[in-house]
Amino acid sequence: VQLQASGGGLVQAGGSLRLSCLASGKILSIGVMGWYRQPPGKERELVAFISMDERPKYSESVKGRFTISRDNGKNAVYLQMDSLKPEDTAVYYCNADITRIDRDVDDELQFSSADYWGNGTLVTVSS
C-alpha cells in the first residue's frame, strides 16, 4: 500500500493550491484520511481530516480557508487551499487509516489495518 501526494509548489500570498493524495495497493477499505504539515524548523501538525462518511474537521489556523474532500471510488483525498499565507509554508503530508487484504501461505485471506503516510509535498507561500 502506498500514498502518493502531489500538487505542492510556489504561490504568492492570497493564492490557491490544490493538493492530491492517491492510495494504491491491496486496499480493502480506508477510514479517516487527513493532511498534516511540517513548517521549517517546527514539528508536524494536523491540518485537517475527513471521515469515511465525509465529515471534515479543520485546525483553527486553516478553518475557512482550506477545504478537505475525498473520493472513495478513487481512494483519494484532496486539500483545496485558498487565501494562502506565508505561515502556511510547509511540507504537507497525507495520512490514511487503511485496511489491506492479502493472502497467506495457505491462500487464506488476511486483513490488517495500519496508519499510512504519503510522501511530502512542499508548499511555499511568498509574501
Short mmCIF file of N, CA and C in Angstrom, two decimals:
data_model
loop_
_atom_site.label_atom_id
_atom_site.label_comp_id
_atom_site.label_asym_id
_atom_site.label_seq_id
_atom_site.Cartn_x
_atom_site.Cartn_y
_atom_site.Cartn_z
N VAL A 1 0.85 -1.19 0.00
CA VAL A 1 0.00 0.00 0.00
C VAL A 1 0.88 1.23 0.00
N GLN A 2 0.52 2.19 -0.85
CA GLN A 2 1.28 3.45 -0.94
C GLN A 2 0.33 4.62 -1.02
N LEU A 3 0.79 5.75 -0.48
CA LEU A 3 0.10 7.02 -0.64
C LEU A 3 1.02 7.95 -1.41
N GLN A 4 0.51 8.53 -2.48
CA GLN A 4 1.30 9.41 -3.32
C GLN A 4 0.65 10.79 -3.33
N ALA A 5 1.37 11.76 -2.78
CA ALA A 5 0.86 13.14 -2.73
C ALA A 5 1.46 13.97 -3.85
N SER A 6 0.70 14.95 -4.29
CA SER A 6 1.17 15.86 -5.34
C SER A 6 0.44 17.18 -5.23
N GLY A 7 0.94 18.16 -5.96
CA GLY A 7 0.23 19.43 -6.03
C GLY A 7 0.90 20.60 -5.35
N GLY A 8 1.99 20.35 -4.64
CA GLY A 8 2.68 21.46 -3.97
C GLY A 8 3.35 22.38 -4.98
N GLY A 9 3.83 23.51 -4.48
CA GLY A 9 4.52 24.45 -5.34
C GLY A 9 4.70 25.78 -4.67
N LEU A 10 5.10 26.75 -5.49
CA LEU A 10 5.32 28.11 -5.01
C LEU A 10 4.14 28.98 -5.43
N VAL A 11 3.61 29.73 -4.48
CA VAL A 11 2.47 30.59 -4.76
C VAL A 11 2.60 31.87 -3.95
N GLN A 12 2.04 32.94 -4.47
CA GLN A 12 2.06 34.20 -3.72
C GLN A 12 0.97 34.21 -2.66
N ALA A 13 1.18 35.00 -1.64
CA ALA A 13 0.17 35.15 -0.59
C ALA A 13 -1.16 35.56 -1.21
N GLY A 14 -2.22 34.93 -0.73
CA GLY A 14 -3.55 35.17 -1.27
C GLY A 14 -3.93 34.20 -2.37
N GLY A 15 -2.97 33.43 -2.85
CA GLY A 15 -3.23 32.50 -3.92
C GLY A 15 -3.80 31.18 -3.43
N SER A 16 -3.92 30.24 -4.37
CA SER A 16 -4.52 28.95 -4.08
C SER A 16 -3.68 27.81 -4.62
N LEU A 17 -3.78 26.67 -3.97
CA LEU A 17 -3.20 25.42 -4.44
C LEU A 17 -4.14 24.29 -4.08
N ARG A 18 -4.07 23.22 -4.85
CA ARG A 18 -4.86 22.03 -4.55
C ARG A 18 -3.93 20.83 -4.46
N LEU A 19 -3.91 20.22 -3.30
CA LEU A 19 -3.11 19.02 -3.09
C LEU A 19 -3.97 17.77 -3.32
N SER A 20 -3.33 16.76 -3.86
CA SER A 20 -4.00 15.48 -4.09
C SER A 20 -3.17 14.37 -3.46
N CYS A 21 -3.86 13.33 -3.03
CA CYS A 21 -3.18 12.16 -2.47
C CYS A 21 -3.95 10.92 -2.90
N LEU A 22 -3.26 10.01 -3.55
CA LEU A 22 -3.90 8.81 -4.08
C LEU A 22 -3.32 7.58 -3.40
N ALA A 23 -4.19 6.74 -2.86
CA ALA A 23 -3.77 5.49 -2.24
C ALA A 23 -3.86 4.37 -3.27
N SER A 24 -2.87 3.49 -3.24
CA SER A 24 -2.87 2.36 -4.17
C SER A 24 -2.36 1.11 -3.47
N GLY A 25 -2.70 -0.03 -4.04
CA GLY A 25 -2.27 -1.30 -3.47
C GLY A 25 -3.47 -2.18 -3.15
N LYS A 26 -3.24 -3.18 -2.32
CA LYS A 26 -4.28 -4.15 -1.99
C LYS A 26 -5.14 -3.60 -0.85
N ILE A 27 -6.02 -2.69 -1.20
CA ILE A 27 -6.82 -1.95 -0.22
C ILE A 27 -8.21 -2.52 -0.12
N LEU A 28 -8.63 -2.82 1.09
CA LEU A 28 -9.99 -3.27 1.33
C LEU A 28 -10.88 -2.06 1.63
N SER A 29 -10.40 -1.21 2.53
CA SER A 29 -11.17 -0.02 2.87
C SER A 29 -10.24 1.04 3.46
N ILE A 30 -10.72 2.27 3.43
CA ILE A 30 -9.97 3.39 4.00
C ILE A 30 -10.86 4.13 4.97
N GLY A 31 -10.38 4.31 6.19
CA GLY A 31 -11.13 5.05 7.19
C GLY A 31 -10.83 6.54 7.09
N VAL A 32 -10.40 7.11 8.21
CA VAL A 32 -10.09 8.52 8.23
C VAL A 32 -8.90 8.83 7.33
N MET A 33 -9.03 9.92 6.57
CA MET A 33 -7.92 10.42 5.75
C MET A 33 -7.63 11.85 6.17
N GLY A 34 -6.38 12.24 6.11
CA GLY A 34 -6.07 13.58 6.58
C GLY A 34 -4.82 14.16 5.97
N TRP A 35 -4.61 15.42 6.29
CA TRP A 35 -3.42 16.14 5.87
C TRP A 35 -2.74 16.72 7.10
N TYR A 36 -1.43 16.59 7.12
CA TYR A 36 -0.59 17.18 8.14
C TYR A 36 0.43 18.07 7.43
N ARG A 37 1.07 18.94 8.20
CA ARG A 37 2.13 19.74 7.61
C ARG A 37 3.25 19.95 8.63
N GLN A 38 4.43 20.17 8.10
CA GLN A 38 5.59 20.44 8.95
C GLN A 38 6.27 21.70 8.45
N PRO A 39 6.06 22.81 9.14
CA PRO A 39 6.75 24.05 8.75
C PRO A 39 8.24 23.95 9.01
N PRO A 40 9.05 24.76 8.37
CA PRO A 40 10.50 24.70 8.58
C PRO A 40 10.86 24.90 10.05
N GLY A 41 11.63 23.96 10.59
CA GLY A 41 12.09 24.06 11.96
C GLY A 41 11.05 23.77 13.02
N LYS A 42 9.89 23.29 12.61
CA LYS A 42 8.83 23.02 13.57
C LYS A 42 8.37 21.57 13.48
N GLU A 43 7.52 21.18 14.41
CA GLU A 43 7.02 19.82 14.43
C GLU A 43 5.83 19.67 13.46
N ARG A 44 5.58 18.44 13.10
CA ARG A 44 4.44 18.15 12.24
C ARG A 44 3.14 18.44 12.99
N GLU A 45 2.16 19.01 12.28
CA GLU A 45 0.88 19.35 12.89
C GLU A 45 -0.27 18.94 11.99
N LEU A 46 -1.40 18.69 12.62
CA LEU A 46 -2.59 18.32 11.88
C LEU A 46 -3.18 19.54 11.18
N VAL A 47 -3.57 19.37 9.93
CA VAL A 47 -4.22 20.43 9.18
C VAL A 47 -5.73 20.18 9.10
N ALA A 48 -6.07 18.99 8.65
CA ALA A 48 -7.48 18.64 8.50
C ALA A 48 -7.61 17.13 8.33
N PHE A 49 -8.78 16.60 8.69
CA PHE A 49 -9.05 15.20 8.40
C PHE A 49 -10.52 15.04 8.02
N ILE A 50 -10.82 13.92 7.39
CA ILE A 50 -12.17 13.68 6.92
C ILE A 50 -12.51 12.22 7.14
N SER A 51 -13.69 11.97 7.66
CA SER A 51 -14.12 10.62 7.97
C SER A 51 -14.55 9.89 6.70
N MET A 52 -14.79 8.59 6.85
CA MET A 52 -15.21 7.79 5.69
C MET A 52 -16.53 8.32 5.12
N ASP A 53 -17.40 8.84 6.00
CA ASP A 53 -18.68 9.39 5.53
C ASP A 53 -18.58 10.89 5.25
N GLU A 54 -17.34 11.34 5.03
CA GLU A 54 -17.05 12.68 4.51
C GLU A 54 -17.40 13.82 5.46
N ARG A 55 -17.19 13.60 6.74
CA ARG A 55 -17.32 14.69 7.71
C ARG A 55 -15.93 15.27 7.95
N PRO A 56 -15.74 16.57 7.65
CA PRO A 56 -14.42 17.18 7.79
C PRO A 56 -14.20 17.85 9.13
N LYS A 57 -12.95 17.93 9.52
CA LYS A 57 -12.55 18.70 10.70
C LYS A 57 -11.28 19.45 10.32
N TYR A 58 -11.16 20.68 10.85
CA TYR A 58 -10.03 21.53 10.49
C TYR A 58 -9.33 22.07 11.73
N SER A 59 -8.05 22.34 11.59
CA SER A 59 -7.37 23.07 12.64
C SER A 59 -7.83 24.53 12.57
N GLU A 60 -7.73 25.22 13.68
CA GLU A 60 -8.20 26.60 13.74
C GLU A 60 -7.44 27.49 12.75
N SER A 61 -6.18 27.17 12.52
CA SER A 61 -5.35 28.02 11.68
C SER A 61 -5.75 28.01 10.20
N VAL A 62 -6.49 26.98 9.78
CA VAL A 62 -6.86 26.88 8.36
C VAL A 62 -8.36 26.93 8.14
N LYS A 63 -9.12 26.92 9.21
CA LYS A 63 -10.58 26.89 9.09
C LYS A 63 -11.06 28.09 8.28
N GLY A 64 -11.93 27.82 7.30
CA GLY A 64 -12.45 28.89 6.46
C GLY A 64 -11.61 29.18 5.24
N ARG A 65 -10.40 28.64 5.19
CA ARG A 65 -9.53 28.87 4.04
C ARG A 65 -9.23 27.58 3.27
N PHE A 66 -9.15 26.46 3.99
CA PHE A 66 -8.84 25.17 3.38
C PHE A 66 -10.09 24.30 3.36
N THR A 67 -10.18 23.45 2.35
CA THR A 67 -11.28 22.50 2.24
C THR A 67 -10.73 21.12 1.93
N ILE A 68 -11.06 20.17 2.80
CA ILE A 68 -10.64 18.79 2.57
C ILE A 68 -11.81 18.02 1.96
N SER A 69 -11.50 17.14 1.03
CA SER A 69 -12.53 16.31 0.41
C SER A 69 -11.90 14.96 0.06
N ARG A 70 -12.75 14.01 -0.25
CA ARG A 70 -12.25 12.69 -0.61
C ARG A 70 -13.13 12.08 -1.69
N ASP A 71 -12.54 11.17 -2.43
CA ASP A 71 -13.26 10.40 -3.45
C ASP A 71 -13.02 8.94 -3.11
N ASN A 72 -14.00 8.31 -2.49
CA ASN A 72 -13.81 6.94 -2.03
C ASN A 72 -13.64 5.97 -3.21
N GLY A 73 -14.22 6.29 -4.34
CA GLY A 73 -14.08 5.43 -5.51
C GLY A 73 -12.67 5.43 -6.06
N LYS A 74 -11.96 6.53 -5.84
CA LYS A 74 -10.58 6.66 -6.33
C LYS A 74 -9.55 6.47 -5.23
N ASN A 75 -10.00 6.22 -4.00
CA ASN A 75 -9.08 6.12 -2.86
C ASN A 75 -8.21 7.37 -2.76
N ALA A 76 -8.84 8.53 -2.87
CA ALA A 76 -8.10 9.78 -2.92
C ALA A 76 -8.62 10.78 -1.89
N VAL A 77 -7.73 11.63 -1.45
CA VAL A 77 -8.07 12.74 -0.58
C VAL A 77 -7.44 14.00 -1.15
N TYR A 78 -8.15 15.11 -1.01
CA TYR A 78 -7.70 16.37 -1.60
C TYR A 78 -7.69 17.46 -0.54
N LEU A 79 -6.89 18.48 -0.77
CA LEU A 79 -6.87 19.64 0.10
C LEU A 79 -6.84 20.89 -0.78
N GLN A 80 -7.95 21.60 -0.82
CA GLN A 80 -8.02 22.86 -1.54
C GLN A 80 -7.60 23.96 -0.58
N MET A 81 -6.56 24.67 -0.94
CA MET A 81 -6.01 25.70 -0.05
C MET A 81 -6.19 27.07 -0.72
N ASP A 82 -7.00 27.90 -0.12
CA ASP A 82 -7.26 29.24 -0.63
C ASP A 82 -6.75 30.28 0.36
N SER A 83 -6.63 31.50 -0.12
CA SER A 83 -6.17 32.62 0.74
C SER A 83 -4.91 32.22 1.49
N LEU A 84 -3.97 31.67 0.78
CA LEU A 84 -2.75 31.19 1.41
C LEU A 84 -1.94 32.32 2.02
N LYS A 85 -1.30 32.00 3.14
CA LYS A 85 -0.47 32.94 3.89
C LYS A 85 0.96 32.41 3.96
N PRO A 86 1.92 33.30 4.14
CA PRO A 86 3.31 32.82 4.28
C PRO A 86 3.47 31.77 5.38
N GLU A 87 2.69 31.88 6.44
CA GLU A 87 2.80 30.91 7.52
C GLU A 87 2.23 29.54 7.17
N ASP A 88 1.63 29.41 5.99
CA ASP A 88 1.20 28.09 5.51
C ASP A 88 2.35 27.33 4.85
N THR A 89 3.49 27.99 4.70
CA THR A 89 4.65 27.33 4.10
C THR A 89 5.06 26.12 4.93
N ALA A 90 5.12 24.98 4.28
CA ALA A 90 5.43 23.73 4.99
C ALA A 90 5.53 22.59 3.99
N VAL A 91 6.03 21.48 4.47
CA VAL A 91 5.90 20.22 3.73
C VAL A 91 4.58 19.58 4.19
N TYR A 92 3.73 19.26 3.24
CA TYR A 92 2.42 18.71 3.53
C TYR A 92 2.44 17.20 3.29
N TYR A 93 1.87 16.46 4.25
CA TYR A 93 1.82 15.01 4.19
C TYR A 93 0.38 14.53 4.27
N CYS A 94 0.03 13.55 3.46
CA CYS A 94 -1.28 12.93 3.61
C CYS A 94 -1.13 11.69 4.49
N ASN A 95 -2.24 11.33 5.08
CA ASN A 95 -2.27 10.22 6.03
C ASN A 95 -3.59 9.50 5.89
N ALA A 96 -3.57 8.17 6.05
CA ALA A 96 -4.82 7.42 5.93
C ALA A 96 -4.78 6.16 6.76
N ASP A 97 -5.91 5.85 7.32
CA ASP A 97 -6.09 4.60 8.07
C ASP A 97 -6.62 3.56 7.08
N ILE A 98 -5.77 2.62 6.70
CA ILE A 98 -6.09 1.71 5.61
C ILE A 98 -6.13 0.26 6.08
N THR A 99 -7.17 -0.43 5.67
CA THR A 99 -7.25 -1.87 5.86
C THR A 99 -6.88 -2.54 4.54
N ARG A 100 -5.86 -3.35 4.60
CA ARG A 100 -5.41 -4.04 3.39
C ARG A 100 -5.79 -5.50 3.46
N ILE A 101 -5.80 -6.11 2.31
CA ILE A 101 -6.17 -7.52 2.20
C ILE A 101 -5.04 -8.28 1.49
N ASP A 102 -4.65 -9.38 2.07
CA ASP A 102 -3.60 -10.22 1.49
C ASP A 102 -4.00 -11.68 1.61
N ARG A 103 -3.20 -12.53 1.03
CA ARG A 103 -3.39 -13.99 1.18
C ARG A 103 -2.13 -14.55 1.83
N ASP A 104 -2.35 -15.45 2.81
CA ASP A 104 -1.20 -16.03 3.47
C ASP A 104 -0.71 -17.25 2.69
N VAL A 105 0.24 -17.97 3.27
CA VAL A 105 0.85 -19.10 2.57
C VAL A 105 -0.14 -20.21 2.29
N ASP A 106 -1.24 -20.25 3.07
CA ASP A 106 -2.29 -21.25 2.86
C ASP A 106 -3.40 -20.71 1.96
N ASP A 107 -3.15 -19.55 1.33
CA ASP A 107 -4.11 -18.90 0.44
C ASP A 107 -5.36 -18.43 1.17
N GLU A 108 -5.24 -18.23 2.47
CA GLU A 108 -6.34 -17.71 3.26
C GLU A 108 -6.26 -16.18 3.26
N LEU A 109 -7.43 -15.54 3.23
CA LEU A 109 -7.44 -14.08 3.26
C LEU A 109 -7.00 -13.56 4.61
N GLN A 110 -6.19 -12.53 4.59
CA GLN A 110 -5.70 -11.89 5.80
C GLN A 110 -6.00 -10.40 5.71
N PHE A 111 -6.50 -9.86 6.79
CA PHE A 111 -6.82 -8.44 6.84
C PHE A 111 -5.94 -7.76 7.90
N SER A 112 -5.46 -6.58 7.57
CA SER A 112 -4.67 -5.84 8.54
C SER A 112 -4.89 -4.35 8.33
N SER A 113 -4.91 -3.63 9.43
CA SER A 113 -5.12 -2.18 9.37
C SER A 113 -3.90 -1.46 9.90
N ALA A 114 -3.58 -0.36 9.29
CA ALA A 114 -2.43 0.43 9.72
C ALA A 114 -2.60 1.87 9.26
N ASP A 115 -1.77 2.70 9.85
CA ASP A 115 -1.72 4.11 9.51
C ASP A 115 -0.64 4.30 8.45
N TYR A 116 -1.00 4.86 7.33
CA TYR A 116 -0.03 5.05 6.25
C TYR A 116 0.21 6.54 6.01
N TRP A 117 1.43 6.85 5.63
CA TRP A 117 1.83 8.22 5.32
C TRP A 117 2.28 8.31 3.87
N GLY A 118 1.93 9.41 3.26
CA GLY A 118 2.40 9.68 1.92
C GLY A 118 3.73 10.42 1.94
N ASN A 119 4.29 10.57 0.77
CA ASN A 119 5.47 11.40 0.63
C ASN A 119 5.07 12.85 0.89
N GLY A 120 5.99 13.67 1.25
CA GLY A 120 5.67 15.07 1.48
C GLY A 120 5.67 15.86 0.18
N THR A 121 4.87 16.89 0.17
CA THR A 121 4.87 17.81 -0.97
C THR A 121 5.02 19.23 -0.42
N LEU A 122 5.98 19.95 -0.96
CA LEU A 122 6.34 21.25 -0.41
C LEU A 122 5.44 22.35 -0.93
N VAL A 123 4.91 23.12 -0.01
CA VAL A 123 4.12 24.31 -0.34
C VAL A 123 4.88 25.53 0.18
N THR A 124 5.18 26.44 -0.70
CA THR A 124 5.88 27.67 -0.33
C THR A 124 5.03 28.86 -0.71
N VAL A 125 4.71 29.68 0.29
CA VAL A 125 3.89 30.86 0.06
C VAL A 125 4.75 32.09 0.26
N SER A 126 4.92 32.86 -0.78
CA SER A 126 5.74 34.07 -0.70
C SER A 126 4.89 35.28 -0.34
N SER A 127 5.52 36.20 0.37
CA SER A 127 4.78 37.40 0.80
C SER A 127 4.85 38.51 -0.24
#
